[in-house]
CSV table of C-alpha atoms and ligand atoms in Angstrom, one decimal:
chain,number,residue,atom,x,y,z
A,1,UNK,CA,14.4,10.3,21.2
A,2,UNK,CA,15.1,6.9,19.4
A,3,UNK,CA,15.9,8.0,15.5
A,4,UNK,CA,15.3,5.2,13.4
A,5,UNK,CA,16.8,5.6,9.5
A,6,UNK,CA,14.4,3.3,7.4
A,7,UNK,CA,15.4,2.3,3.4
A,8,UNK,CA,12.3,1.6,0.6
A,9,UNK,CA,13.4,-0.3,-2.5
A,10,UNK,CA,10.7,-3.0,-2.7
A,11,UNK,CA,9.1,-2.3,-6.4
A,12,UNK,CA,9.5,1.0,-8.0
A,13,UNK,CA,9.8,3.9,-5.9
A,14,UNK,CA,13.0,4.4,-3.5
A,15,UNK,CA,12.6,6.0,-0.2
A,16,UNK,CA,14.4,6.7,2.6
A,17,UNK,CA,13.0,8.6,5.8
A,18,UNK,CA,13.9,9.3,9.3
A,19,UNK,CA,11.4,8.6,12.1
A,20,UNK,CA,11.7,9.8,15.6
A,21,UNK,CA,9.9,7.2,18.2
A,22,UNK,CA,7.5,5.7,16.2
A,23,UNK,CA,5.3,8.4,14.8
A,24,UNK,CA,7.4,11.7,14.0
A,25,UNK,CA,8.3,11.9,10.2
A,26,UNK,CA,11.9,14.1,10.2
A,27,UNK,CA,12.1,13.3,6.7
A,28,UNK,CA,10.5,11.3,4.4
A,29,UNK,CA,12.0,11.4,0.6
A,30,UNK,CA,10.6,9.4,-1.8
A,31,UNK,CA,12.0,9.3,-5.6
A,32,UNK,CA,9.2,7.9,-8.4
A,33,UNK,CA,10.2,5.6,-10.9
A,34,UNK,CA,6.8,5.8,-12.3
A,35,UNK,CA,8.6,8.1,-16.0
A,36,UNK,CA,10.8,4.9,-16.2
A,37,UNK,CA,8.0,2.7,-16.4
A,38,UNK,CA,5.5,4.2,-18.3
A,39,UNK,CA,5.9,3.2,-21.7
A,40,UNK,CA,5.8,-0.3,-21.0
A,41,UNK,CA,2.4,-0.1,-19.3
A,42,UNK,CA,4.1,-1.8,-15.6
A,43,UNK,CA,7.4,-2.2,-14.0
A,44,UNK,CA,10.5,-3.6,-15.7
A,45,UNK,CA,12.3,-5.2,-12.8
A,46,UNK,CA,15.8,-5.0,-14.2
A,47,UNK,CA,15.4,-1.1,-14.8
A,48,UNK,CA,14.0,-0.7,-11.1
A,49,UNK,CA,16.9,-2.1,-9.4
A,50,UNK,CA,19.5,0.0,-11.7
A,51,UNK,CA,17.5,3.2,-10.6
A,52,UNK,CA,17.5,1.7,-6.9
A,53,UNK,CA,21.2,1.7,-7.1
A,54,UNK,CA,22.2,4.9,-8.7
A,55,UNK,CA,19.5,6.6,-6.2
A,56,UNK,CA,19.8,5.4,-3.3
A,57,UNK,CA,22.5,6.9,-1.9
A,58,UNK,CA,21.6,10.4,-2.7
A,59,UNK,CA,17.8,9.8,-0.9
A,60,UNK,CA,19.5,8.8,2.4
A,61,UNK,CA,21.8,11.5,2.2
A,62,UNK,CA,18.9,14.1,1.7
A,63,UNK,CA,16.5,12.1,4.2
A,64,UNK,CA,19.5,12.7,7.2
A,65,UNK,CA,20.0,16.2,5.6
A,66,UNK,CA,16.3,17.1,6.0
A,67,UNK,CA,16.0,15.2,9.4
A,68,UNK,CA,19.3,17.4,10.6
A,69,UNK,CA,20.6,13.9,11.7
A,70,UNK,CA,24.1,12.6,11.7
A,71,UNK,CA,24.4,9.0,10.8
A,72,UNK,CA,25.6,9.3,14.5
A,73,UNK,CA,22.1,10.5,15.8
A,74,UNK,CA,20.5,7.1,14.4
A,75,UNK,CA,19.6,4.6,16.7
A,76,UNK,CA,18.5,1.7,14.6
A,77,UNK,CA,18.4,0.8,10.1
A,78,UNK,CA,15.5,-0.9,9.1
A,79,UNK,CA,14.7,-1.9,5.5
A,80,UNK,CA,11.8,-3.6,3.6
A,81,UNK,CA,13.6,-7.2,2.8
A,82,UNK,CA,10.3,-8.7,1.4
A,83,UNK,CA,7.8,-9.2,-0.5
A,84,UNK,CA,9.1,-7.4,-3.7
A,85,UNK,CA,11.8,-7.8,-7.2
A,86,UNK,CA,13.8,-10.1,-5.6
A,87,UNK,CA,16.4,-7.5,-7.7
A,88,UNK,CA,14.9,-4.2,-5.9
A,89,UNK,CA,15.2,-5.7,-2.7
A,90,UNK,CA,18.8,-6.5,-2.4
A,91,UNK,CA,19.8,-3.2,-2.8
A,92,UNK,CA,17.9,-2.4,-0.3
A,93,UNK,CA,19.0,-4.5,2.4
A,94,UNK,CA,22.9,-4.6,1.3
A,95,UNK,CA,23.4,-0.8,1.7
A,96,UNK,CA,21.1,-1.3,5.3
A,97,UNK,CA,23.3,-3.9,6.1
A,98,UNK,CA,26.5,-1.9,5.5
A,99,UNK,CA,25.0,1.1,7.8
A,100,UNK,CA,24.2,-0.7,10.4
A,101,UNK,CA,27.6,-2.9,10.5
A,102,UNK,CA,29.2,0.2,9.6
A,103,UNK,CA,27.6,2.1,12.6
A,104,UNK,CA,27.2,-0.3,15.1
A,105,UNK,CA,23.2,0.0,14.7
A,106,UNK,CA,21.0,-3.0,14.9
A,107,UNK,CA,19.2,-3.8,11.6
A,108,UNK,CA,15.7,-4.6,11.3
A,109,UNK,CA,14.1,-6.4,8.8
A,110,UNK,CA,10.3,-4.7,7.4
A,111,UNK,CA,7.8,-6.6,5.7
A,112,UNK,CA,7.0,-3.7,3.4
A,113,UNK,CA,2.5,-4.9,3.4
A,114,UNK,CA,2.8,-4.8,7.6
A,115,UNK,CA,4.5,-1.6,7.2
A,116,UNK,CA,1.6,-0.1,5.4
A,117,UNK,CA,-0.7,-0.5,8.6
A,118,UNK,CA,1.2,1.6,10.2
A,119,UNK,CA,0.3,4.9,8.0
A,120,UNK,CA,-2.2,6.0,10.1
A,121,UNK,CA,0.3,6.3,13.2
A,122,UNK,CA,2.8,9.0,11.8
A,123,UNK,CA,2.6,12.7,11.8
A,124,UNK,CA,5.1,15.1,10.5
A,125,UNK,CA,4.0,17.9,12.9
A,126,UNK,CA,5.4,17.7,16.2
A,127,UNK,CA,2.6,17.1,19.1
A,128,UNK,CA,0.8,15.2,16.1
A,129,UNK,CA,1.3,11.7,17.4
A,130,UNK,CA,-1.9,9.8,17.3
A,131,UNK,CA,-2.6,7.1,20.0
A,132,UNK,CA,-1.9,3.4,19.4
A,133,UNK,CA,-4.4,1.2,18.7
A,134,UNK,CA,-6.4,-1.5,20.5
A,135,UNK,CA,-5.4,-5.0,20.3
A,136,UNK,CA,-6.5,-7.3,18.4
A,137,UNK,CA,-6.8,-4.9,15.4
A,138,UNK,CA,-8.1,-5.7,11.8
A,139,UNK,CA,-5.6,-4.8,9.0
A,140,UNK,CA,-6.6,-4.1,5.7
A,141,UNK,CA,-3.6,-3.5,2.7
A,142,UNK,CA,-4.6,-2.0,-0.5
A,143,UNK,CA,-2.5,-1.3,-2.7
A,144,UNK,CA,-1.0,-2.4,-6.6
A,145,UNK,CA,0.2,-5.2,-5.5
A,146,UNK,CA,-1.7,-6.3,-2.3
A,147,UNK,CA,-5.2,-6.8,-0.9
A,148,UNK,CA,-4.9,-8.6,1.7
A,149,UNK,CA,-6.5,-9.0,5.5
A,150,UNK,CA,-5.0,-9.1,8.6
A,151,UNK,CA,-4.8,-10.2,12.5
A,152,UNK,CA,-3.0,-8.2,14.3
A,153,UNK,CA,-2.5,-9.6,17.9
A,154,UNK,CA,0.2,-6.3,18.5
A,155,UNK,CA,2.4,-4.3,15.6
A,156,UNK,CA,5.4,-7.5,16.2
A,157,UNK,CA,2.6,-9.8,15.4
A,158,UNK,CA,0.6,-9.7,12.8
A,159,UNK,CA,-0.9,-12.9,10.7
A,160,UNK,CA,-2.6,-12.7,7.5
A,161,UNK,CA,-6.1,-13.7,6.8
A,162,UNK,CA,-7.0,-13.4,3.5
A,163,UNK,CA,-5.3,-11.8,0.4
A,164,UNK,CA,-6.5,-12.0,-3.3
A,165,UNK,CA,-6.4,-15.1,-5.3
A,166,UNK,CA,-5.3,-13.3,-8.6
A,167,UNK,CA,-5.2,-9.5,-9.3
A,168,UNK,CA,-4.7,-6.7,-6.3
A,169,UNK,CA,-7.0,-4.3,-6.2
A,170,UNK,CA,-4.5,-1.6,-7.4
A,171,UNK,CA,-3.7,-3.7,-10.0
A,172,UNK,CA,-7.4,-3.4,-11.1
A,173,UNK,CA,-7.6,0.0,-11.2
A,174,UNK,CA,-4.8,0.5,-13.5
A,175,UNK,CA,-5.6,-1.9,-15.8
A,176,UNK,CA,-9.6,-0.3,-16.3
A,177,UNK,CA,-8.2,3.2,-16.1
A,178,UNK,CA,-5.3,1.7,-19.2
A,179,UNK,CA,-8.3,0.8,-20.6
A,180,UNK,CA,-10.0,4.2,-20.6
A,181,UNK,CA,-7.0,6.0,-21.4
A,182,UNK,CA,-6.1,7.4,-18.4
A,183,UNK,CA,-2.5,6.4,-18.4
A,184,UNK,CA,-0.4,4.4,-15.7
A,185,UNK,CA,-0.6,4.4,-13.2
A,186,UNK,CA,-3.8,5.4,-13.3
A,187,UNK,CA,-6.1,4.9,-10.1
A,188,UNK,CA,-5.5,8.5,-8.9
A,189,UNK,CA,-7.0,9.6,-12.3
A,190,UNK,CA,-9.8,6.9,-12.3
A,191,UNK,CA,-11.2,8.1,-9.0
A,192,UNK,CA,-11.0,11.3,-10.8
A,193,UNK,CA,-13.0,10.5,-13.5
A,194,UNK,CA,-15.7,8.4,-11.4
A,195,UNK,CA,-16.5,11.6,-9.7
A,196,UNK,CA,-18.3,12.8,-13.0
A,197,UNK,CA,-19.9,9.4,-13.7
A,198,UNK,CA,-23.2,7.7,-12.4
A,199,UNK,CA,-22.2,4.2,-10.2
A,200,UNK,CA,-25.2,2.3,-10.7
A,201,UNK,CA,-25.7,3.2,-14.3
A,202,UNK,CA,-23.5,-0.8,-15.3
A,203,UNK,CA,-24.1,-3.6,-13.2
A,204,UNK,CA,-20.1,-5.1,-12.9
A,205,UNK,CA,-19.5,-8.2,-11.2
A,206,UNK,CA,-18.9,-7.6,-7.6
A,207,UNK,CA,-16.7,-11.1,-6.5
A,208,UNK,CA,-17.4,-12.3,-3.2
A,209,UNK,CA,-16.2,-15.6,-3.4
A,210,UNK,CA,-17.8,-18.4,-1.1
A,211,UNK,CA,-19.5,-17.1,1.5
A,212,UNK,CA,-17.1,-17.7,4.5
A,213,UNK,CA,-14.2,-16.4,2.4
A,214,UNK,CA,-11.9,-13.6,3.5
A,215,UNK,CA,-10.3,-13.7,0.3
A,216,UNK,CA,-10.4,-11.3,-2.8
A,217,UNK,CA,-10.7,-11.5,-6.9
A,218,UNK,CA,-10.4,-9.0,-9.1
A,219,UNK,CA,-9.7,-10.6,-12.4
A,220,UNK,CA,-13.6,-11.1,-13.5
A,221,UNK,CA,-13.6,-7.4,-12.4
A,222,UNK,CA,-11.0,-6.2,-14.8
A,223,UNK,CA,-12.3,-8.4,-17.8
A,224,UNK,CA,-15.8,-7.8,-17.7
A,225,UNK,CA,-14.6,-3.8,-17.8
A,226,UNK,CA,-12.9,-4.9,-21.3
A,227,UNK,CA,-16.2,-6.5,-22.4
A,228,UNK,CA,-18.2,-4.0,-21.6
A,229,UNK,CA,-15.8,-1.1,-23.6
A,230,UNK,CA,-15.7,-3.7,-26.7
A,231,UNK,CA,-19.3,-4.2,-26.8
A,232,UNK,CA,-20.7,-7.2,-28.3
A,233,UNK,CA,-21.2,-9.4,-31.5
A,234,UNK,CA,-18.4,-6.9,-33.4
A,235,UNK,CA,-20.4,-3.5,-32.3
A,236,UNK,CA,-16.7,-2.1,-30.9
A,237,UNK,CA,-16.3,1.3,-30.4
A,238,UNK,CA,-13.2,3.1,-29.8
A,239,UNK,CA,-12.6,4.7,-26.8
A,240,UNK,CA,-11.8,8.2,-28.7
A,241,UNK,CA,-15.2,7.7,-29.9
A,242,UNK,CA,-17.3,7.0,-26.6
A,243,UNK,CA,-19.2,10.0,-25.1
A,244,UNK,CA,-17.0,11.3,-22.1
A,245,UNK,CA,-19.9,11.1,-19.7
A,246,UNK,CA,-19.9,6.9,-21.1
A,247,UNK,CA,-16.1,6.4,-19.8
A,248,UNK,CA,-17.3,8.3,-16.5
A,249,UNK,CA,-20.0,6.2,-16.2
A,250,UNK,CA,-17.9,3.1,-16.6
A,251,UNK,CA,-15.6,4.7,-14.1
A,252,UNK,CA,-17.8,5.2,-11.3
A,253,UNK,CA,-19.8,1.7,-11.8
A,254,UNK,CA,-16.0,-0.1,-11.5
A,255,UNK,CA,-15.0,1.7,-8.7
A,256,UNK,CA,-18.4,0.5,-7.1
A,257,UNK,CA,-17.6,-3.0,-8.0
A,258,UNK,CA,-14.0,-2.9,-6.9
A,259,UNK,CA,-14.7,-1.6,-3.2
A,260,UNK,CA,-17.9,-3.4,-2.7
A,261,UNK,CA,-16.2,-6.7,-1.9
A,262,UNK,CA,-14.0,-4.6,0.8
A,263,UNK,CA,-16.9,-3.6,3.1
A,264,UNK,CA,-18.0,-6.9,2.8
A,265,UNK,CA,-14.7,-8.8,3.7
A,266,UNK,CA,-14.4,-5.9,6.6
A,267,UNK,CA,-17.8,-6.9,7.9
A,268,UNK,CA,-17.1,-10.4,7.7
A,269,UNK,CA,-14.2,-10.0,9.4
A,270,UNK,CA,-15.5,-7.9,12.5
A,271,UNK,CA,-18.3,-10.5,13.5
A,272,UNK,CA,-16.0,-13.4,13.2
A,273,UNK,CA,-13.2,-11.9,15.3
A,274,UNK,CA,-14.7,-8.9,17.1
A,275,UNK,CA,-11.9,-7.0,16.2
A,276,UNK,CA,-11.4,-4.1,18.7
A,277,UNK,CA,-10.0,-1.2,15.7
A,278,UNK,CA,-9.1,-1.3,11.8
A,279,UNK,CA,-6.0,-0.1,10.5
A,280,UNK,CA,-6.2,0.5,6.5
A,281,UNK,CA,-3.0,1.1,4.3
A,282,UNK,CA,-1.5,1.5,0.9
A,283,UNK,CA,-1.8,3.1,-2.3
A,284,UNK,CA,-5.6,3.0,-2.9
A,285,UNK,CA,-6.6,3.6,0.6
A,286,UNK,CA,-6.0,7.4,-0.9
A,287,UNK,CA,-9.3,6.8,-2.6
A,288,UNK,CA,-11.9,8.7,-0.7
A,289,UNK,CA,-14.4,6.4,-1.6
A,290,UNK,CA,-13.0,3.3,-0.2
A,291,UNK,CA,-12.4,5.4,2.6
A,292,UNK,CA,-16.1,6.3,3.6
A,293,UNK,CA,-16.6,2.4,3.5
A,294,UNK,CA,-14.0,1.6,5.9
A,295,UNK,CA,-15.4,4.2,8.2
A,296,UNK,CA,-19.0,3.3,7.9
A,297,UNK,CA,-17.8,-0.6,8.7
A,298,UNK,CA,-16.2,0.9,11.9
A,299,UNK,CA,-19.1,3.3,12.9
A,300,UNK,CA,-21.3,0.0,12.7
A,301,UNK,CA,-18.9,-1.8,15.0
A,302,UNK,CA,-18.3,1.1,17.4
A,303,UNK,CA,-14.5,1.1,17.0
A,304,UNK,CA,-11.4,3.6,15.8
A,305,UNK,CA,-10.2,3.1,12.6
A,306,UNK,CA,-6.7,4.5,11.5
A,307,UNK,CA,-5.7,5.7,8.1
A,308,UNK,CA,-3.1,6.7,6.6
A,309,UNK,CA,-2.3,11.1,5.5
A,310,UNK,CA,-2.4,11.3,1.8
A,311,UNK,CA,1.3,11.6,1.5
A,312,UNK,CA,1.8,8.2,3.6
A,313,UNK,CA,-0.6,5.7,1.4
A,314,UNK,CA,1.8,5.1,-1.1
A,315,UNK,CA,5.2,3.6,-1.1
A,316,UNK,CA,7.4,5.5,1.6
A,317,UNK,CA,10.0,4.8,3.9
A,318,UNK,CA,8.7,6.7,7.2
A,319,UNK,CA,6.3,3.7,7.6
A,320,UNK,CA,9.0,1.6,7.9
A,321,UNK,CA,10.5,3.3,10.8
A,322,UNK,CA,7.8,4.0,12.5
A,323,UNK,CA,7.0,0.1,12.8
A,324,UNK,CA,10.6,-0.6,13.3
A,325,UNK,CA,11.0,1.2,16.6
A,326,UNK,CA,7.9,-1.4,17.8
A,327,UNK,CA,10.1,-4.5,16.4
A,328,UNK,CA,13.2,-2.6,18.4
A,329,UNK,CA,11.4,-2.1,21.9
A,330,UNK,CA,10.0,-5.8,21.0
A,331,UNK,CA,13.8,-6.6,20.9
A,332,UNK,CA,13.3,-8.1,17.3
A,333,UNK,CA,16.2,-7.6,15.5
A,334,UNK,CA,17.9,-9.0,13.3
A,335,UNK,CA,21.4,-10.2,12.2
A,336,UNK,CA,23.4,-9.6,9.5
A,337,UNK,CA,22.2,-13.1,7.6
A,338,UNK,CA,18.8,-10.4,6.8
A,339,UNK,CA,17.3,-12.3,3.5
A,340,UNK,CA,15.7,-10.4,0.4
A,341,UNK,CA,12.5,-12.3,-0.1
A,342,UNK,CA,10.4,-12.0,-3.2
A,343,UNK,CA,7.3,-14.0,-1.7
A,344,UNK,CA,6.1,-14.1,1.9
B,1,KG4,O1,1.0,1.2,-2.1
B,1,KG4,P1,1.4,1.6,-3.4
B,1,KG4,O2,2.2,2.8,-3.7
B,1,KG4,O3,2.3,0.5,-4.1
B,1,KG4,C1,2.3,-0.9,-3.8
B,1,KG4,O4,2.8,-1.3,-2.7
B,1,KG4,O5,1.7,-1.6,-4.6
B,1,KG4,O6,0.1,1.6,-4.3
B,1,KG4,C2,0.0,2.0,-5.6
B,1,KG4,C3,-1.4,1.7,-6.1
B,1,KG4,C4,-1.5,1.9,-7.7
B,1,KG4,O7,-2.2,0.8,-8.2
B,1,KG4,C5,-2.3,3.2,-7.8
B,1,KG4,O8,-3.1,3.3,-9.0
B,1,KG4,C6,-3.2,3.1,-6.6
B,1,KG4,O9,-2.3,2.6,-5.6
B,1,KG4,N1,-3.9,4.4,-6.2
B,1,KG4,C7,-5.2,4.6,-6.2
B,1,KG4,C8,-5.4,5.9,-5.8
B,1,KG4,N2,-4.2,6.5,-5.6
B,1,KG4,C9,-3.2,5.5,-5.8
B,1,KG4,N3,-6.2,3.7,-6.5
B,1,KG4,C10,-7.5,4.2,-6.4
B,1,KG4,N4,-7.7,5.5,-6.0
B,1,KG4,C11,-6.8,6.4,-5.7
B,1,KG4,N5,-7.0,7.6,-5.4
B,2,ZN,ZN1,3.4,-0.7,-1.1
């Protein structure tokens, strides 16, 4: 069994997990910042990487503790050394570096958006292992800070496509659910709320961009939400004032508006490149509706798609491994030079 330790400290959760040949979670212990945050409405990037710190020692500990791993039953550290807070990152990959210097382990650097494709390969029940996908594969990344397509010719080598040109999708759903009170982060609670609310009752701006265009915008989105809630020529209503079923309806008709542009980008995507499966990751492929989209593309196109367990859509370590142990059988590993990189 190859036991790969992997470290999370891109943004604002720390992980660490252990991940036995690719697809068997061990452990996988993840530590919120989200109480941190919340009064300032986002991330403060200095107060992340002072939590990193003081935490991560104590997760890795736990994550071999849970695992019943020594540090001498690992075979390889890997760490997410981009894109995040340049700050977040370091700690990351300093304390990976240390293990694996310390250990005599190779290190391998993760790009924490790759990793996400991989959530649909890991299983924390033994005999649970899914089978690998066919080559070339579509990637799709949704999450608060990514939405973004890509080519993957195998899990070493994977090229992006297309990506948004100004907010991530996540990113839009916690700014309209701010909006309608539903705290931060709030796309859990949003999808909650559309439930209760009719779709098609507002007709948001669904942004396609030109018409060959892989690429993604969700700023109109987020603004014409703000519009719509202030009403016009002075007519503003407070939120605490609006009929419930109103926000619902304003719920539902976003969320509409915000996956829309996916199953068209998916689509576009498949008859360009005849992709052969889809992999989708990150924090909002939780939502069920953007998941029904992604399987309808696939059943139209006749091939598997992958998605992530609930538990391995948002920020977590055990994705990490599990794409590690492809960069280590790949031999891609990496010296001890490993750079934190805010942009990729
Ligand atoms: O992947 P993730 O944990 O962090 C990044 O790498 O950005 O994604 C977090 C994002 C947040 O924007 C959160 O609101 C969103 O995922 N999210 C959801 C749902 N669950 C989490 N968005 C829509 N529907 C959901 N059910
Ligand atoms: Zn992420």
């Amino acid at each position: 069994m190859t036991n790969i330790l992997a470290i999370e400290t891109t943004c604002d959760e720390t992980a660490a997990a252990v991940v036995a040949d690719g697809w068997l979670v061990k452990s996988n212990v993840v530590s919120s910042q989200v109480q941190l945050h919340q009064k300032y409405g986002g991330v403060v990037p200095e107060i992340a990487s002072r939590a990193h710190m003081e935490w991560l020692n104590r997760l890795i500990d736990s994550a071999l503790e849970q695992a019943r791993c020594a540090f001498a039953d690992l075979d390889a550290i890997a760490v997410a050394h981009c894109p995040g807070l340049v700050g977040c990152l370091i700690v990351g990959v300093a304390a990976a570096k240390t293990l694996a210097f310390a250990l005599h382990r190779p290190l391998i650097g993760i790009n924490h958006v790759h990793a996400h494709l991989y959530g649909g390969f890991l299983s924390s029940k033994p005999g649970g292992s899914t089978s690998m996908p066919e080559f070339p594969a579509l990637g799709l990344v949704v999450s608060g800070g990514h939405t973004s397509l890509f080519h993957l010719h195998s899990f070493v080598d994977i090229r992006r496509m297309g990506a948004t040109i100004d907010d991530a999708i996540g990113e839009a759903f916690d700014k309209t659910a701010a909006i309608l009170g539903l705290g931060y982060p709030g796309g859990a609670a949003l999808e909650q709320l559309a439930r209760q609310g009719d779709a098609n009752s507002i007709d948001f701006p669904i942004s396609l961009l030109d018409p060959e265009s892989l690429d993604f915008s969700y700023s109109g989105l987020k603004t014409a939400v703000r519009y719509h809630l202030q009403g016009r020529k002075g007519e503003a209503q407070s939120i605490n004032t609006r009929p419930s079923q109103d926000l619902a309806d304003v719920a539902a008709a976003f969320q509409r508006a915000a996956i829309a542009p996916i199953g068209v980008k998916l689509r576009r995507a498949m008859q360009r490149y005849g992709f052969r499966s889809i992999l989708v990751g990150g924090g909002v492929s939780a939502n069920h509706s953007l998941r029904q989209v992604v399987r309808q593309v696939a059943e139209e196109f006749a091939v598997p798609v992958a998605m992530p367990a609930m538990a391995f859509c948002t920020d977590n370590a055990a994705m990490l491994a599990g794409l590690a142990f492809h960069r280590l059988e790949a031999g891609c590993i990496d010296s001890l030079n490993l750079p934190a990189i805010a942009t990729v």
